[in-house]
PDB file of C-alpha atoms in Angstrom:
ATOM      1  CA  MET Y   1      71.960 126.654  56.318  1.00 59.00           C
ATOM      2  CA  ASP Y   2      75.007 125.080  54.746  1.00 75.00           C
ATOM      3  CA  LYS Y   3      77.369 127.735  56.062  1.00 78.00           C
ATOM      4  CA  THR Y   4      76.144 127.368  59.656  1.00 82.00           C
ATOM      5  CA  ASP Y   5      76.387 123.573  59.446  1.00 84.00           C
ATOM      6  CA  LYS Y   6      79.904 123.849  58.084  1.00 85.00           C
ATOM      7  CA  ARG Y   7      80.880 126.254  60.886  1.00 87.00           C
ATOM      8  CA  LYS Y   8      79.485 123.856  63.484  1.00 86.00           C
ATOM      9  CA  GLN Y   9      81.394 120.960  61.951  1.00 89.00           C
ATOM     10  CA  ASP Y  10      84.604 122.987  61.826  1.00 88.00           C
ATOM     11  CA  LYS Y  11      84.167 124.037  65.448  1.00 90.00           C
ATOM     12  CA  LYS Y  12      83.500 120.460  66.547  1.00 91.00           C
ATOM     13  CA  ARG Y  13      86.513 119.197  64.576  1.00 91.00           C
ATOM     14  CA  ALA Y  14      88.740 121.853  66.137  1.00 91.00           C
ATOM     15  CA  GLU Y  15      87.575 120.847  69.622  1.00 92.00           C
ATOM     16  CA  THR Y  16      88.253 117.160  69.030  1.00 93.00           C
ATOM     17  CA  GLU Y  17      91.696 117.925  67.586  1.00 93.00           C
ATOM     18  CA  LYS Y  18      92.483 120.085  70.614  1.00 92.00           C
ATOM     19  CA  LYS Y  19      91.427 117.282  72.998  1.00 91.00           C
ATOM     20  CA  LYS Y  20      93.456 114.716  71.080  1.00 92.00           C
ATOM     21  CA  LYS Y  21      96.540 116.943  71.118  1.00 92.00           C
ATOM     22  CA  ALA Y  22      96.202 117.478  74.891  1.00 90.00           C
ATOM     23  CA  GLU Y  23      95.876 113.714  75.461  1.00 90.00           C
ATOM     24  CA  ASP Y  24      98.911 113.014  73.259  1.00 90.00           C
ATOM     25  CA  ASP Y  25     100.966 115.613  75.119  1.00 90.00           C
ATOM     26  CA  ALA Y  26     100.006 114.124  78.485  1.00 87.00           C
ATOM     27  CA  LYS Y  27     100.876 110.633  77.258  1.00 87.00           C
ATOM     28  CA  ARG Y  28     104.240 111.847  75.956  1.00 89.00           C
ATOM     29  CA  ARG Y  29     105.004 113.512  79.309  1.00 86.00           C
ATOM     30  CA  ARG Y  30     104.152 110.325  81.222  1.00 82.00           C
ATOM     31  CA  GLU Y  31     106.381 108.262  78.920  1.00 83.00           C
ATOM     32  CA  LYS Y  32     109.264 110.696  79.442  1.00 83.00           C
ATOM     33  CA  GLN Y  33     108.855 110.426  83.230  1.00 78.00           C
ATOM     34  CA  MET Y  34     108.828 106.638  83.040  1.00 76.00           C
ATOM     35  CA  LEU Y  35     111.971 106.600  80.908  1.00 77.00           C
ATOM     36  CA  ARG Y  36     113.715 108.981  83.288  1.00 75.00           C
ATOM     37  CA  ILE Y  37     112.903 106.841  86.320  1.00 69.00           C
ATOM     38  CA  GLN Y  38     113.871 103.641  84.510  1.00 69.00           C
ATOM     39  CA  LYS Y  39     117.193 105.233  83.607  1.00 70.00           C
ATOM     40  CA  LEU Y  40     117.748 106.277  87.228  1.00 67.00           C
ATOM     41  CA  VAL Y  41     117.139 102.723  88.386  1.00 64.00           C
ATOM     42  CA  LYS Y  42     119.408 101.251  85.698  1.00 63.00           C
ATOM     43  CA  ASP Y  43     122.205 103.706  86.423  1.00 59.00           C
ATOM     44  CA  SER Y  44     122.240 102.972  90.151  1.00 59.00           C
ATOM     45  CA  ARG Y  45     125.244 101.069  91.468  1.00 54.00           C
ATOM     46  CA  SER Y  46     125.500  98.357  94.100  1.00 49.00           C
ATOM     47  CA  PHE Y  47     121.894  97.719  95.070  1.00 51.00           C
ATOM     48  CA  GLN Y  48     122.828  95.539  98.049  1.00 46.00           C
ATOM     49  CA  ARG Y  49     124.995  98.212  99.696  1.00 52.00           C
ATOM     50  CA  LEU Y  50     122.269 100.804  99.264  1.00 53.00           C
ATOM     51  CA  LYS Y  51     119.660  98.368 100.575  1.00 51.00           C
ATOM     52  CA  GLN Y  52     121.652  97.982 103.788  1.00 51.00           C
ATOM     53  CA  LYS Y  53     121.909 101.764 104.151  1.00 54.00           C
ATOM     54  CA  ALA Y  54     118.150 102.108 103.644  1.00 51.00           C
ATOM     55  CA  GLU Y  55     117.229 100.102 106.740  1.00 49.00           C
ATOM     56  CA  GLY Y  56     115.649 101.999 109.605  1.00 47.00           C
ATOM     57  CA  TYR Y  57     115.183 105.366 107.897  1.00 48.00           C
ATOM     58  CA  GLU Y  58     112.071 107.474 108.352  1.00 45.00           C
ATOM     59  CA  CYS Y  59     110.641 109.342 105.396  1.00 49.00           C
ATOM     60  CA  LYS Y  60     111.981 112.904 105.511  1.00 49.00           C
ATOM     61  CA  LEU Y  61     111.613 113.586 101.819  1.00 50.00           C
ATOM     62  CA  LYS Y  62     108.910 115.566 100.133  1.00 48.00           C
ATOM     63  CA  PRO Y  63     108.543 113.981  96.701  1.00 48.00           C
ATOM     64  CA  LEU Y  64     107.265 115.938  93.740  1.00 48.00           C
ATOM     65  CA  ARG Y  65     103.721 114.889  92.839  1.00 51.00           C
ATOM     66  CA  SER Y  66     104.374 113.962  89.200  1.00 57.00           C
ATOM     67  CA  ASP Y  67     107.521 112.028  90.113  1.00 59.00           C
ATOM     68  CA  LEU Y  68     105.605 110.194  92.834  1.00 58.00           C
ATOM     69  CA  ASP Y  69     102.974 109.014  90.392  1.00 62.00           C
ATOM     70  CA  ALA Y  70     105.536 107.925  87.830  1.00 63.00           C
ATOM     71  CA  ALA Y  71     107.713 106.220  90.453  1.00 62.00           C
ATOM     72  CA  LYS Y  72     104.749 104.393  91.952  1.00 62.00           C
ATOM     73  CA  LYS Y  73     103.595 103.189  88.544  1.00 63.00           C
ATOM     74  CA  TYR Y  74     107.092 102.050  87.619  1.00 62.00           C
ATOM     75  CA  LEU Y  75     107.577 100.202  90.906  1.00 59.00           C
ATOM     76  CA  GLU Y  76     104.201  98.496  90.554  1.00 56.00           C
ATOM     77  CA  GLU Y  77     104.904  97.416  86.984  1.00 54.00           C
ATOM     78  CA  THR Y  78     108.321  95.960  87.707  1.00 53.00           C
ATOM     79  CA  MET Y  79     109.684  93.397  90.110  1.00 41.00           C
ATOM     80  CA  PHE Y  80     111.164  96.097  92.331  1.00 46.00           C
ATOM     81  CA  LYS Y  81     109.453  96.254  95.713  1.00 47.00           C
ATOM     82  CA  ALA Y  82     109.987  98.615  98.616  1.00 43.00           C
ATOM     83  CA  ARG Y  83     112.015  96.538 101.055  1.00 47.00           C
ATOM     84  CA  ASN Y  84     113.766  97.998 104.074  1.00 48.00           C
ATOM     85  CA  ALA Y  85     112.393 101.471 103.350  1.00 50.00           C
ATOM     86  CA  CYS Y  86     109.381 103.301 104.729  1.00 54.00           C
ATOM     87  CA  CYS Y  87     107.859 103.842 101.297  1.00 57.00           C
ATOM     88  CA  PRO Y  88     108.530 102.965  97.633  1.00 56.00           C
ATOM     89  CA  PHE Y  89     109.683 106.487  96.929  1.00 59.00           C
ATOM     90  CA  CYS Y  90     112.368 106.449  99.623  1.00 61.00           C
ATOM     91  CA  TRP Y  91     113.371 103.057  98.288  1.00 58.00           C
ATOM     92  CA  LEU Y  92     113.692 104.455  94.780  1.00 61.00           C
ATOM     93  CA  TRP Y  93     115.610 107.471  96.040  1.00 59.00           C
ATOM     94  CA  ARG Y  94     118.036 105.367  98.079  1.00 57.00           C
ATOM     95  CA  PHE Y  95     118.586 102.815  95.352  1.00 56.00           C
ATOM     96  CA  THR Y  96     119.206 105.364  92.641  1.00 57.00           C
ATOM     97  CA  GLY Y  97     121.239 107.716  94.810  1.00 53.00           C
ATOM     98  CA  VAL Y  98     119.990 110.785  92.965  1.00 48.00           C
ATOM     99  CA  GLN Y  99     117.969 112.717  95.470  1.00 47.00           C
ATOM    100  CA  ARG Y 100     117.984 116.106  93.763  1.00 42.00           C
ATOM    101  CA  GLN Y 101     116.594 114.881  90.461  1.00 44.00           C
ATOM    102  CA  VAL Y 102     113.594 113.072  91.893  1.00 44.00           C
ATOM    103  CA  TYR Y 103     112.896 114.683  95.250  1.00 43.00           C
ATOM    104  CA  THR Y 104     113.057 117.957  97.088  1.00 41.00           C
ATOM    105  CA  VAL Y 105     114.206 117.727 100.684  1.00 39.00           C
ATOM    106  CA  LEU Y 106     111.878 119.018 103.392  1.00 32.00           C
TER     107      LEU Y 106
END
């Protein structure tokens, strides 16, 4: 009986460790995405000029899903709001000026 109980405990422990590792990896990936987007926003130059260029554009970008989620979360958590752009992601793209890193063009 002791051997079977020990096997069950070992199996359960292995499963919990596997779940914890997967959660940690996902959290680390999300943090990396947030840092990347924050860096893009910090590195952008001349927000006012880009804001003027952003007026009247329609969304013709196809954002990557993971970047969309990270960008949306970042925009919601900060004071940045999507002004003069059709969506927050176009706003982020226009204000950072780095289309290829965050978006793929349709």
